[in-house]
Short mmCIF file of C-alpha atoms in Angstrom, two decimals:
data_model
loop_
_atom_site.label_atom_id
_atom_site.label_comp_id
_atom_site.label_asym_id
_atom_site.label_seq_id
_atom_site.Cartn_x
_atom_site.Cartn_y
_atom_site.Cartn_z
CA MET A 289 149.88 115.55 172.60
CA ALA A 290 151.54 112.74 173.32
CA PHE A 291 152.90 110.56 170.50
CA SER A 292 155.37 107.89 169.85
CA GLY A 293 158.78 108.56 170.70
CA ALA A 294 159.75 107.18 167.34
CA LEU A 295 158.31 110.05 165.45
CA THR A 296 160.21 113.31 165.01
CA LEU A 297 159.96 116.44 162.95
CA SER A 298 162.61 114.64 160.05
CA ASP A 299 160.15 111.57 160.03
CA LEU A 300 157.37 113.51 158.44
CA ASN A 301 158.47 112.87 154.58
CA ASP A 302 155.04 110.84 154.16
CA PHE A 303 152.97 113.92 155.76
CA ILE A 304 151.60 116.78 153.22
CA SER A 305 152.17 119.64 155.03
CA PRO A 306 155.98 120.95 154.47
CA SER A 307 157.82 120.82 157.50
CA GLN A 308 159.91 123.72 156.33
CA ALA A 309 157.16 126.30 156.71
CA CYS A 310 155.75 124.83 160.04
CA ILE A 311 155.09 127.83 162.71
CA LYS A 312 153.65 127.57 165.89
CA PRO A 313 152.21 130.60 167.73
CA VAL A 314 153.22 130.32 171.37
CA GLU A 315 151.38 132.23 173.74
CA VAL A 316 153.49 134.27 176.31
CA ALA A 317 152.42 135.10 179.42
CA LYS A 318 153.62 138.42 180.59
CA THR A 319 154.58 139.21 184.34
CA SER A 320 155.07 142.91 184.24
CA ASP A 321 154.66 145.61 182.00
CA THR A 322 158.63 146.25 182.04
CA GLN A 323 160.14 145.64 178.55
CA GLY A 324 163.43 143.27 177.67
CA SER A 325 165.30 141.59 174.95
CA ILE A 326 165.98 138.09 173.61
CA LYS A 327 169.44 136.59 173.15
CA VAL A 328 170.51 133.75 171.60
CA ASP A 329 173.75 131.87 172.36
CA ASN A 330 176.29 129.66 170.80
CA SER A 331 174.12 126.30 171.72
CA GLY A 332 171.48 128.35 170.08
CA SER A 333 169.03 128.42 173.39
CA TYR A 334 166.98 131.65 173.69
CA TYR A 335 167.63 133.70 176.74
CA GLU A 336 165.07 136.67 178.03
CA VAL A 337 167.03 139.48 179.13
CA SER A 338 165.26 142.02 181.64
CA GLN A 339 166.06 145.65 182.13
CA ASP A 340 168.37 144.79 185.03
CA GLY A 341 170.26 142.56 182.89
CA SER A 342 169.12 139.18 184.44
CA GLU A 343 168.55 136.25 182.15
CA THR A 344 165.83 133.85 182.11
CA LYS A 345 166.01 130.68 179.55
CA LEU A 346 162.98 130.25 177.58
CA GLU A 347 161.61 126.74 177.02
CA THR A 348 162.47 125.42 173.62
CA ALA A 349 158.76 125.49 171.31
CA THR A 350 158.36 121.83 170.09
CA ILE A 351 155.97 121.35 167.41
CA SER A 352 153.71 118.27 167.92
CA LEU A 353 151.94 116.44 165.25
CA ASN A 354 148.89 118.22 166.60
CA ASP A 355 150.27 121.61 166.28
CA CYS A 356 152.14 120.85 162.95
CA LEU A 357 148.91 119.77 161.46
CA ALA A 358 146.76 122.30 162.68
CA CYS A 359 145.99 124.43 159.40
CA SER A 360 143.89 121.27 158.41
CA GLY A 361 146.53 120.57 156.11
CA CYS A 362 146.73 117.00 156.97
CA ILE A 363 144.60 115.97 159.95
CA THR A 364 142.68 117.70 162.21
CA SER A 365 142.53 117.93 166.10
CA ALA A 366 139.61 115.50 166.52
CA GLU A 367 141.74 112.88 164.08
CA SER A 368 145.05 113.67 166.06
CA VAL A 369 143.24 112.08 169.05
CA LEU A 370 142.45 108.74 167.25
CA VAL A 371 145.78 108.57 165.72
CA ASN A 372 147.49 108.97 169.21
CA LEU A 373 145.76 105.86 170.37
CA GLN A 374 148.05 104.05 167.76
CA SER A 375 151.41 103.29 169.30
CA GLN A 376 153.33 100.60 170.72
CA GLU A 377 152.54 101.49 173.99
CA GLU A 378 148.57 101.01 173.31
CA LEU A 379 149.65 97.44 172.18
CA TYR A 380 151.31 96.44 175.31
CA SER A 381 148.41 97.49 177.35
CA ILE A 382 145.99 95.35 175.52
CA LEU A 383 148.55 92.57 176.29
CA LYS A 384 148.66 93.15 179.92
CA GLN A 385 145.06 93.36 180.21
CA ASN A 386 145.33 89.85 178.09
CA GLN A 387 147.56 88.54 181.01
CA ILE A 388 145.34 90.12 183.97
CA ALA A 389 142.44 88.30 182.52
CA ILE A 390 144.08 85.04 182.35
CA GLU A 391 145.15 85.16 185.90
CA SER A 392 142.04 86.29 187.45
CA ASN A 393 140.02 83.56 184.95
CA ASP A 394 137.97 86.17 183.62
CA PRO A 395 137.62 85.58 179.80
CA SER A 396 135.22 87.83 179.37
CA THR A 397 137.78 90.98 178.83
CA HIS A 398 140.30 88.62 177.20
CA ARG A 399 140.66 89.91 173.76
CA THR A 400 142.74 87.70 170.58
CA VAL A 401 145.59 89.77 168.92
CA VAL A 402 146.42 89.56 165.48
CA VAL A 403 149.59 91.23 163.88
CA SER A 404 149.72 91.78 160.14
CA ILE A 405 153.15 92.76 158.78
CA SER A 406 153.63 94.65 155.59
CA PRO A 407 156.41 93.58 153.16
CA GLN A 408 157.96 96.77 152.78
CA THR A 409 158.52 96.67 156.92
CA ARG A 410 160.15 92.95 156.02
CA ALA A 411 162.26 94.40 153.43
CA SER A 412 163.38 97.34 155.69
CA PHE A 413 164.39 95.13 158.43
CA ALA A 414 166.02 92.54 156.16
CA ALA A 415 168.10 95.54 154.53
CA LYS A 416 169.14 96.59 158.36
CA TYR A 417 169.69 93.54 159.97
CA ASN A 418 171.61 91.71 156.77
CA GLN A 419 168.46 89.05 157.05
CA THR A 420 166.51 87.83 154.49
CA PRO A 421 162.95 88.44 154.32
CA LEU A 422 161.59 85.11 155.10
CA GLN A 423 163.99 85.44 158.28
CA VAL A 424 162.56 88.75 159.03
CA ALA A 425 158.87 87.49 158.97
CA ARG A 426 159.80 84.17 160.90
CA LYS A 427 161.72 86.30 163.52
CA LEU A 428 159.03 88.69 163.61
CA THR A 429 156.61 85.96 164.39
CA TRP A 430 158.81 84.92 167.21
CA PHE A 431 159.05 88.49 168.74
CA PHE A 432 155.43 89.04 169.02
CA LYS A 433 154.24 85.68 169.94
CA ASN A 434 156.76 85.74 172.72
CA LEU A 435 155.03 89.22 173.92
CA GLY A 436 151.68 87.39 174.06
CA VAL A 437 150.18 87.99 170.04
CA HIS A 438 148.13 85.19 169.01
CA TYR A 439 148.31 84.93 165.23
CA VAL A 440 151.07 87.20 162.86
CA PHE A 441 150.01 87.63 159.26
CA ASP A 442 151.10 89.06 156.12
CA THR A 443 149.43 92.02 154.17
CA SER A 444 150.89 90.28 151.15
CA PHE A 445 148.04 88.24 151.26
CA SER A 446 145.32 91.07 151.28
CA ARG A 447 147.01 92.84 148.73
CA ASP A 448 146.32 90.06 146.16
CA LEU A 449 142.58 90.77 147.11
CA SER A 450 142.88 94.76 146.82
CA LEU A 451 144.72 94.03 143.27
CA LEU A 452 142.36 92.02 142.20
CA GLU A 453 139.70 94.05 143.02
CA THR A 454 141.28 97.34 141.52
CA GLY A 455 141.70 95.39 138.18
CA ARG A 456 138.15 94.56 138.20
CA GLU A 457 136.88 98.29 138.76
CA PHE A 458 139.23 99.60 136.45
CA VAL A 459 138.01 97.48 133.77
CA ALA A 460 134.59 98.00 134.66
CA ARG A 461 135.18 101.87 134.71
CA TYR A 462 137.00 101.83 131.16
CA LYS A 463 133.74 100.05 129.57
CA LYS A 464 131.68 102.88 130.96
CA ALA A 465 133.56 105.59 130.29
CA VAL A 466 133.52 104.13 126.78
CA GLU A 467 129.53 103.36 126.72
CA LYS A 468 129.09 107.46 128.06
CA GLY A 469 131.88 108.61 125.45
CA VAL A 470 134.40 109.98 127.86
CA ILE A 471 137.11 108.31 126.49
CA LYS A 472 137.03 106.65 122.58
CA VAL A 473 137.44 103.19 121.36
CA PRO A 474 140.97 102.28 120.26
CA ASP A 475 141.55 101.78 116.43
CA MET A 476 142.07 98.07 116.31
CA ASN A 477 141.36 97.41 112.38
CA GLY A 478 137.63 98.14 113.28
CA THR A 479 138.01 95.19 116.43
CA ALA A 480 136.24 96.50 119.23
CA PRO A 481 137.61 95.98 123.43
CA ALA A 482 137.27 92.37 123.49
CA LYS A 483 134.47 91.02 126.14
CA SER A 484 135.42 90.67 129.41
CA THR A 485 135.66 86.96 130.69
CA GLY A 486 135.55 87.63 134.43
CA GLY A 487 139.00 86.23 134.90
CA ASP A 488 140.39 82.73 135.57
CA MET A 489 138.76 82.14 138.67
CA ASP A 490 135.58 80.00 138.88
CA VAL A 491 133.34 82.02 141.25
CA ASP A 492 129.91 83.06 140.80
CA VAL A 493 128.72 86.74 140.00
CA GLN A 494 125.69 87.57 141.37
CA THR A 495 123.46 90.86 139.80
CA THR A 496 123.29 93.48 142.34
CA LYS A 497 122.32 96.94 142.52
CA ALA A 498 124.39 99.33 140.39
CA PRO A 499 127.28 100.93 141.71
CA ARG A 500 127.30 104.19 143.31
CA LYS A 501 127.14 107.37 141.42
CA ARG A 502 129.35 110.23 143.09
CA ILE A 503 129.01 113.28 140.76
CA ILE A 504 131.61 116.19 141.56
CA ARG A 505 131.96 119.10 138.81
CA ARG A 506 135.39 119.60 137.53
CA GLY A 507 136.42 123.29 137.75
CA ALA A 508 137.79 125.32 135.02
CA ALA A 509 141.87 126.08 134.97
CA GLY A 510 142.42 128.91 137.73
CA ALA A 511 138.72 128.69 138.81
CA GLU A 512 137.94 128.12 142.61
CA ASP A 513 136.47 124.86 141.07
CA GLU A 514 133.86 126.62 139.61
CA PRO A 515 131.29 123.93 137.85
CA ALA A 516 132.26 123.07 134.40
CA VAL A 517 132.16 119.43 133.53
CA ALA A 518 130.27 116.55 135.44
CA VAL A 519 132.00 113.66 136.59
CA GLU A 520 130.55 110.45 137.64
CA THR A 521 132.84 107.98 139.71
CA GLU A 522 131.57 104.70 137.56
CA SER A 523 133.29 106.53 134.30
CA ALA A 524 136.00 108.88 135.68
CA MET A 525 139.03 108.63 134.04
CA PRO A 526 141.80 108.34 135.05
CA MET A 527 141.21 106.07 137.69
CA LEU A 528 143.53 106.92 140.56
CA ALA A 529 145.15 104.44 142.99
CA SER A 530 143.69 104.55 146.42
CA ALA A 531 146.30 102.84 148.70
CA CYS A 532 148.40 105.78 150.14
CA PRO A 533 146.42 107.93 152.81
CA GLY A 534 148.59 110.54 152.33
CA TRP A 535 147.31 110.98 148.72
CA ILE A 536 143.50 110.16 149.93
CA CYS A 537 144.00 112.84 152.43
CA TYR A 538 145.65 115.45 150.51
CA ALA A 539 142.89 114.81 147.82
CA GLU A 540 139.70 115.29 150.49
CA LYS A 541 141.18 118.10 152.12
CA THR A 542 142.47 120.15 149.10
CA HIS A 543 140.87 118.83 145.87
CA GLY A 544 137.61 117.55 146.36
CA TYR A 545 136.76 117.37 142.94
CA MET A 546 139.13 114.68 142.63
CA LEU A 547 137.41 111.87 144.45
CA PRO A 548 135.04 110.56 141.66
CA TYR A 549 138.51 109.54 140.18
CA VAL A 550 139.84 107.70 143.20
CA SER A 551 139.68 103.97 143.20
CA GLU A 552 136.94 102.89 145.57
CA THR A 553 138.93 100.07 146.34
CA LYS A 554 140.22 99.62 149.75
CA SER A 555 143.91 99.26 150.31
CA PRO A 556 145.75 96.28 151.60
CA GLN A 557 145.74 97.02 155.01
CA GLN A 558 141.98 97.81 155.48
CA ILE A 559 140.93 94.61 153.35
CA MET A 560 143.29 92.89 155.85
CA GLY A 561 141.23 94.43 158.44
CA SER A 562 138.16 93.37 157.15
CA MET A 563 139.29 89.69 156.68
CA VAL A 564 140.69 89.56 160.18
CA LYS A 565 137.82 91.54 162.20
CA ASN A 566 135.20 89.44 160.02
CA HIS A 567 136.07 86.27 158.30
CA PHE A 568 138.87 85.22 160.15
CA GLY A 569 136.77 86.54 163.48
CA SER A 570 133.82 84.17 162.45
CA GLN A 571 136.50 80.68 161.85
CA LEU A 572 136.83 81.21 165.34
CA GLY A 573 134.00 82.00 166.71
CA LEU A 574 134.67 85.49 167.63
CA THR A 575 132.76 88.86 167.42
CA PRO A 576 134.85 91.97 165.68
CA ASP A 577 135.09 93.28 168.91
CA GLN A 578 137.04 90.09 170.61
CA ILE A 579 139.97 90.76 168.26
CA TYR A 580 142.38 93.18 168.66
CA HIS A 581 144.09 93.74 165.21
CA VAL A 582 147.55 95.77 164.70
CA CYS A 583 149.21 96.37 161.60
CA VAL A 584 153.01 97.12 160.87
CA MET A 585 153.27 99.58 158.30
CA PRO A 586 155.82 101.73 156.62
CA CYS A 587 154.39 104.98 156.92
CA TYR A 588 152.66 107.11 159.70
CA ASP A 589 149.74 107.88 157.34
CA LYS A 590 148.31 104.68 157.67
CA LYS A 591 147.62 105.66 161.53
CA LEU A 592 145.45 107.91 160.14
CA GLU A 593 143.55 105.61 157.45
CA ALA A 594 143.17 103.05 160.24
CA SER A 595 140.80 105.88 162.31
CA ARG A 596 138.63 106.86 159.48
CA SER A 597 135.41 106.70 160.57
CA ASP A 598 134.26 104.53 157.22
CA PHE A 599 136.47 101.54 158.73
CA TYR A 600 134.51 101.56 162.25
CA SER A 601 131.65 99.43 163.38
CA ASP A 602 128.71 101.21 165.36
CA ILE A 603 127.54 97.51 166.12
CA TYR A 604 130.76 96.41 167.81
CA LYS A 605 132.10 99.53 168.69
CA THR A 606 135.69 98.70 167.10
CA ARG A 607 137.73 99.15 164.12
CA ASP A 608 138.67 97.15 161.40
CA VAL A 609 142.41 97.75 162.51
CA ASP A 610 142.45 99.00 165.95
CA CYS A 611 146.35 99.92 165.83
CA VAL A 612 148.80 100.69 163.32
CA ILE A 613 152.49 100.84 164.55
CA THR A 614 155.71 101.63 162.11
CA SER A 615 158.86 99.75 161.20
CA THR A 616 160.88 102.41 163.53
CA GLU A 617 158.34 101.60 166.48
CA VAL A 618 158.74 98.10 165.94
CA GLU A 619 162.14 98.05 166.56
CA LYS A 620 161.95 100.21 169.65
CA MET A 621 159.66 97.95 170.74
CA PHE A 622 163.26 95.51 170.35
CA ALA A 623 165.08 97.96 172.87
CA GLU A 624 161.99 98.25 175.00
CA GLN A 625 162.19 94.36 175.44
CA GLY A 626 165.82 94.45 176.44
CA GLN A 627 166.50 92.76 172.80
CA THR A 628 168.53 95.37 170.52
CA ASP A 629 170.11 92.51 167.96
CA MET A 630 167.41 90.77 165.76
CA ASN A 631 169.86 88.25 164.61
CA MET A 632 169.77 86.79 168.15
CA PHE A 633 166.13 86.02 167.68
CA GLY A 634 164.29 83.06 167.68
CA GLU A 635 162.33 82.08 164.58
CA LEU A 636 158.99 80.50 164.36
CA ASN A 637 157.20 78.53 161.48
CA LEU A 638 154.59 81.82 159.59
CA ASP A 639 150.86 81.22 160.90
CA LEU A 640 148.58 79.21 158.46
CA GLY A 641 145.87 81.59 157.23
CA TYR A 642 146.87 84.83 155.89
CA ASN A 643 150.20 84.45 155.21
CA SER A 644 151.89 83.91 151.28
CA VAL A 645 154.40 81.37 151.73
CA ILE A 646 155.16 77.96 150.47
CA LYS A 647 155.19 75.31 152.98
CA ASP A 648 157.40 72.09 153.00
CA PRO A 649 154.49 69.50 152.48
CA THR A 650 156.07 67.29 154.56
CA THR A 651 156.99 69.16 157.58
CA GLY A 652 155.80 72.26 157.45
CA ALA A 653 158.61 74.09 157.49
CA ASP A 654 158.74 77.82 155.66
CA LYS A 655 160.20 77.12 152.07
CA ALA A 656 159.63 80.61 150.31
CA LEU A 657 157.65 83.91 150.35
CA LEU A 658 155.39 84.88 147.99
CA GLY A 659 154.40 87.98 146.52
CA THR A 660 153.35 90.18 143.31
CA SER A 661 155.52 91.46 140.46
CA GLY A 662 156.17 95.14 140.38
CA ASN A 663 157.37 98.01 142.44
CA ALA A 664 157.53 98.06 146.17
CA SER A 665 154.57 100.26 146.32
CA GLY A 666 152.14 97.18 145.92
CA GLY A 667 152.30 96.63 142.37
CA PHE A 668 148.93 98.20 141.26
CA LEU A 669 150.48 99.85 137.99
CA GLU A 670 151.91 96.75 136.78
CA TYR A 671 148.73 94.77 138.06
CA VAL A 672 146.28 96.85 136.45
CA MET A 673 147.86 97.16 133.08
CA GLN A 674 148.26 93.36 132.55
CA TYR A 675 144.80 92.57 133.78
CA ALA A 676 143.02 95.41 131.53
CA ALA A 677 145.12 94.22 128.87
CA LYS A 678 144.00 90.72 128.80
CA GLU A 679 140.37 91.74 129.84
CA LEU A 680 139.52 94.72 127.61
CA PHE A 681 141.80 93.60 124.35
CA GLY A 682 142.89 89.99 125.05
CA VAL A 683 146.65 90.95 124.96
CA ASN A 684 148.90 88.51 127.23
CA GLY A 685 152.84 88.37 128.13
CA ILE A 686 152.95 91.93 129.47
CA ASP A 687 155.86 92.64 131.78
CA VAL A 688 156.24 96.21 133.05
CA ASP A 689 159.33 95.38 135.22
CA LYS A 690 160.99 94.12 132.16
CA ALA A 691 159.28 96.45 129.51
CA VAL A 692 158.05 93.58 127.62
CA GLY A 693 154.92 94.17 125.55
CA VAL A 694 155.20 97.85 126.68
CA GLU A 695 156.80 101.18 126.54
CA VAL A 696 158.01 102.20 129.53
CA ARG A 697 159.33 105.89 130.22
CA THR A 698 160.78 108.10 132.89
CA VAL A 699 159.00 111.35 132.72
CA ARG A 700 160.71 114.86 134.38
CA ASN A 701 162.12 112.99 137.05
CA ALA A 702 162.94 109.23 138.49
CA ASP A 703 159.84 109.48 140.68
CA PHE A 704 157.16 110.14 137.48
CA ARG A 705 157.22 107.37 134.87
CA GLU A 706 154.56 106.31 132.11
CA VAL A 707 153.91 102.95 130.58
CA ILE A 708 151.83 103.07 127.07
CA LEU A 709 150.05 99.69 125.63
CA GLU A 710 150.07 100.18 121.72
CA VAL A 711 148.59 98.27 119.20
CA PRO A 712 151.81 96.57 117.31
CA GLY A 713 153.06 98.03 114.68
CA SER A 714 150.23 100.80 114.46
CA GLY A 715 151.26 103.28 117.35
CA GLU A 716 147.61 103.37 118.14
CA VAL A 717 147.25 103.50 122.27
CA LEU A 718 145.26 100.99 123.87
CA LEU A 719 146.43 102.09 127.39
CA LYS A 720 148.35 104.95 128.71
CA PHE A 721 149.07 104.47 132.82
CA ALA A 722 151.47 106.67 134.86
CA ALA A 723 153.11 106.41 138.35
CA ALA A 724 153.43 109.83 139.84
CA TYR A 725 155.44 110.00 143.26
CA GLY A 726 156.02 112.79 145.73
CA PHE A 727 153.85 115.62 146.20
CA ARG A 728 155.30 117.76 143.11
CA ASN A 729 154.54 115.25 140.58
CA ILE A 730 150.86 114.66 142.19
CA GLN A 731 150.22 118.73 141.96
CA ASN A 732 151.02 118.54 138.53
CA LEU A 733 148.83 115.16 138.00
CA VAL A 734 145.86 117.17 139.62
CA ARG A 735 146.07 120.26 137.36
CA LYS A 736 146.09 118.20 134.50
CA VAL A 737 142.99 116.21 135.69
CA LYS A 738 141.18 119.73 136.79
CA THR A 739 141.46 121.01 133.17
CA GLY A 740 140.57 117.80 131.34
CA LYS A 741 144.09 117.46 130.23
CA SER A 742 145.21 114.16 131.72
CA PRO A 743 146.47 111.62 129.22
CA TYR A 744 146.40 108.67 131.35
CA HIS A 745 143.45 105.94 132.03
CA PHE A 746 145.42 104.85 135.33
CA VAL A 747 147.53 106.46 137.60
CA GLU A 748 149.54 105.16 140.58
CA VAL A 749 150.01 107.90 143.11
CA MET A 750 151.86 107.90 146.06
CA ALA A 751 152.49 110.89 148.30
CA CYS A 752 156.36 109.79 149.36
CA PRO A 753 159.31 110.04 146.67
CA SER A 754 160.20 106.39 145.96
CA GLY A 755 156.98 105.35 147.47
CA CYS A 756 156.06 102.88 150.36
CA ILE A 757 159.75 101.61 150.24
CA ASN A 758 160.73 105.32 151.24
CA GLY A 759 157.60 105.68 154.13
CA GLY A 760 158.67 108.16 157.15
CA GLY A 761 158.30 104.86 159.25
CA GLN A 762 160.40 102.80 157.60
CA LEU A 763 164.08 102.19 159.34
CA LYS A 764 167.61 104.07 158.53
CA PRO A 765 170.69 102.47 158.31
CA VAL A 766 173.08 101.41 161.01
CA GLY A 767 173.45 104.11 163.17
CA ASP A 768 170.49 105.98 162.06
CA ASN A 769 171.60 108.27 160.08
CA TYR A 770 172.90 108.46 156.16
CA ALA A 771 176.63 109.40 156.55
CA THR A 772 177.74 106.09 155.54
CA VAL A 773 175.12 104.87 153.24
CA PRO A 774 173.37 107.40 151.24
CA LEU A 775 169.66 107.71 151.35
CA LYS A 776 169.60 106.83 147.76
CA ASP A 777 171.61 103.93 147.97
CA TRP A 778 170.08 102.67 150.94
CA ILE A 779 166.16 103.08 149.35
CA ALA A 780 168.12 100.77 146.58
CA GLN A 781 169.09 98.32 149.41
CA VAL A 782 165.63 98.14 150.86
CA ASP A 783 164.09 97.95 147.17
CA GLN A 784 166.15 95.28 146.29
CA GLN A 785 165.31 92.96 149.63
CA TYR A 786 161.68 94.00 148.72
CA ARG A 787 161.85 92.44 144.99
CA ASN A 788 164.26 89.52 145.73
CA GLY A 789 162.28 88.38 149.28
CA ALA A 790 159.24 86.42 147.57
CA LEU A 791 158.58 84.57 144.55
CA ALA A 792 156.24 86.34 142.01
CA ARG A 793 152.39 84.87 141.87
CA LYS A 794 149.64 86.88 140.34
CA PRO A 795 146.77 87.60 142.60
CA GLU A 796 144.30 85.23 140.89
CA GLU A 797 146.88 82.26 141.38
CA ASN A 798 146.15 82.42 145.05
CA PRO A 799 143.98 79.86 145.65
CA VAL A 800 142.52 81.17 149.00
CA LEU A 801 141.01 83.96 147.14
CA GLU A 802 138.50 81.99 145.15
CA GLN A 803 137.11 80.08 148.54
CA LEU A 804 136.86 83.74 150.04
CA TYR A 805 134.76 85.22 147.48
CA VAL A 806 132.60 82.06 147.57
CA GLU A 807 132.72 81.45 151.40
CA TRP A 808 133.08 84.59 152.81
CA LEU A 809 131.79 87.41 150.13
CA GLY A 810 129.13 85.19 148.55
CA GLY A 811 130.30 85.61 144.96
CA VAL A 812 132.10 88.72 143.21
CA ASP A 813 130.49 92.11 143.24
CA THR A 814 127.92 91.02 145.94
CA PRO A 815 126.14 93.61 148.17
CA LYS A 816 128.94 91.75 151.31
CA ALA A 817 131.78 92.13 148.55
CA ARG A 818 131.18 95.85 148.17
CA GLN A 819 130.89 96.36 151.61
CA GLN A 820 133.97 94.75 152.54
CA LEU A 821 136.17 95.29 149.84
CA ARG A 822 135.02 98.70 148.57
CA THR A 823 134.79 102.50 150.26
CA GLY A 824 134.16 105.82 149.78
CA TYR A 825 135.80 109.18 149.99
CA HIS A 826 134.51 112.79 151.67
CA ALA A 827 135.56 116.11 150.78
CA VAL A 828 136.43 117.88 153.79
CA GLU A 829 136.25 121.66 154.39
CA GLN A 830 139.52 123.28 155.08
CA ASN A 831 141.72 126.83 155.73
CA LEU A 832 143.94 126.79 153.11
CA VAL A 833 143.41 129.97 151.10
CA ASN A 834 144.96 128.53 148.05
CA PRO A 835 146.30 124.93 148.32
CA LEU A 836 148.21 125.12 145.04
CA ALA A 837 150.61 127.70 146.14
CA VAL A 838 151.90 125.69 148.41
CA LYS A 839 155.75 125.25 147.52
CA TRP A 840 156.90 121.30 148.21
#
């Protein structure tokens, strides 16, 4: 299967199938009944040696994405076809079609092209090219618009909406879990959790139908998911973050009983897709199929997420995100356009609309990027902890990054940590959250949830060690290897760019979100809000005999 040249086997650390165990059956066409032998030379090449001594060099077996995932451990053959459509070549094709449409004066085939860039991608370019994230954002805007792209946005904007929805979803689940006796009310000297104020945003809350209930039975330890305890999505604890598509793919295809625990809030990428194709499109007077939306992401799994049938419009025959290209694929585009040094790029002001940026009120120039506090995987743990502490218990002033108001513990390894909110002086736990990165930690989490022994209320789950900042689609240091800069040091450099590159702002302080809820969604928790901001998951039958036996 053809795929972007930027994807190599060594880049697959964000996919769930272990590359060390990859095996590709190769069909060999026998030309005669004679027997021979195989010889390997000093270069590692293979030769077939016939009985008469003649040697024939054998073709090197390559493992394509389709081959690697043929066991359905990650994606199916049908899904790989959809993923294959997502590369810079597809973007080039759309831009070429637009040029032909302009030259032939045929507006019916012209599509408005929108590119949304992740903050992790900005940080990756900033670290490699010694630029600030704001400079990177302005240079990428210049680069894409020179190609023919019409608008360039920032997924930090849609992340605000994703964080806010995740916080609301968690608070609703927590209250339902208390109501159903799934968890006990913490002892606050006789004080029950405070009634939610609904946040600081002044928006209309409309009465809607009850949330969907997905009931799946949790299997007993060691059993093949035999029915044991019924689990309902609306009260399932712990709630597991859903922004990582590698983790979602793993849960759907190997641990279907985990799905009720997964947050139904869409990832920032897919919320941006909803916003661009529906809200922004309507502002331009365009239907969703008249917009071609590209997201630039740190992770190849995001291609698979964009290809999900849940994010496809049968009416308009289009996806919310038409194409995902990674940071490395964008860098490859530089070379393809004859512009290998990003430092030589021009700069353009960021577009108004879905960009988190402070503008100079007089000149309109970009002054500073805005983002959320927390880790480089989006800050879901940090924000949900702050939001829930305030909404459920009236606790303010929490800062997880600085361990203010909470206890932060590193457990087992650097990729598993706990964050605990207690009643001051009593030791009574109000909220216990965790972050689990990498599949070794995820498997431990899965076992605990399956046996009902998980002590957590919320877990931020990421497939990649170190999280999104270390996605398989991120840039490598100069020279494209870690000989001069060790991987650990390189991740730290990119993380520093991410954290220092934007001013922290709480999602509810984004003034445009209130406008979106009112004008676009008709309020909070309306049917349209659930349609545009929430999604669902589907257990997939797979062929692995014992997924828990896989060695990562």
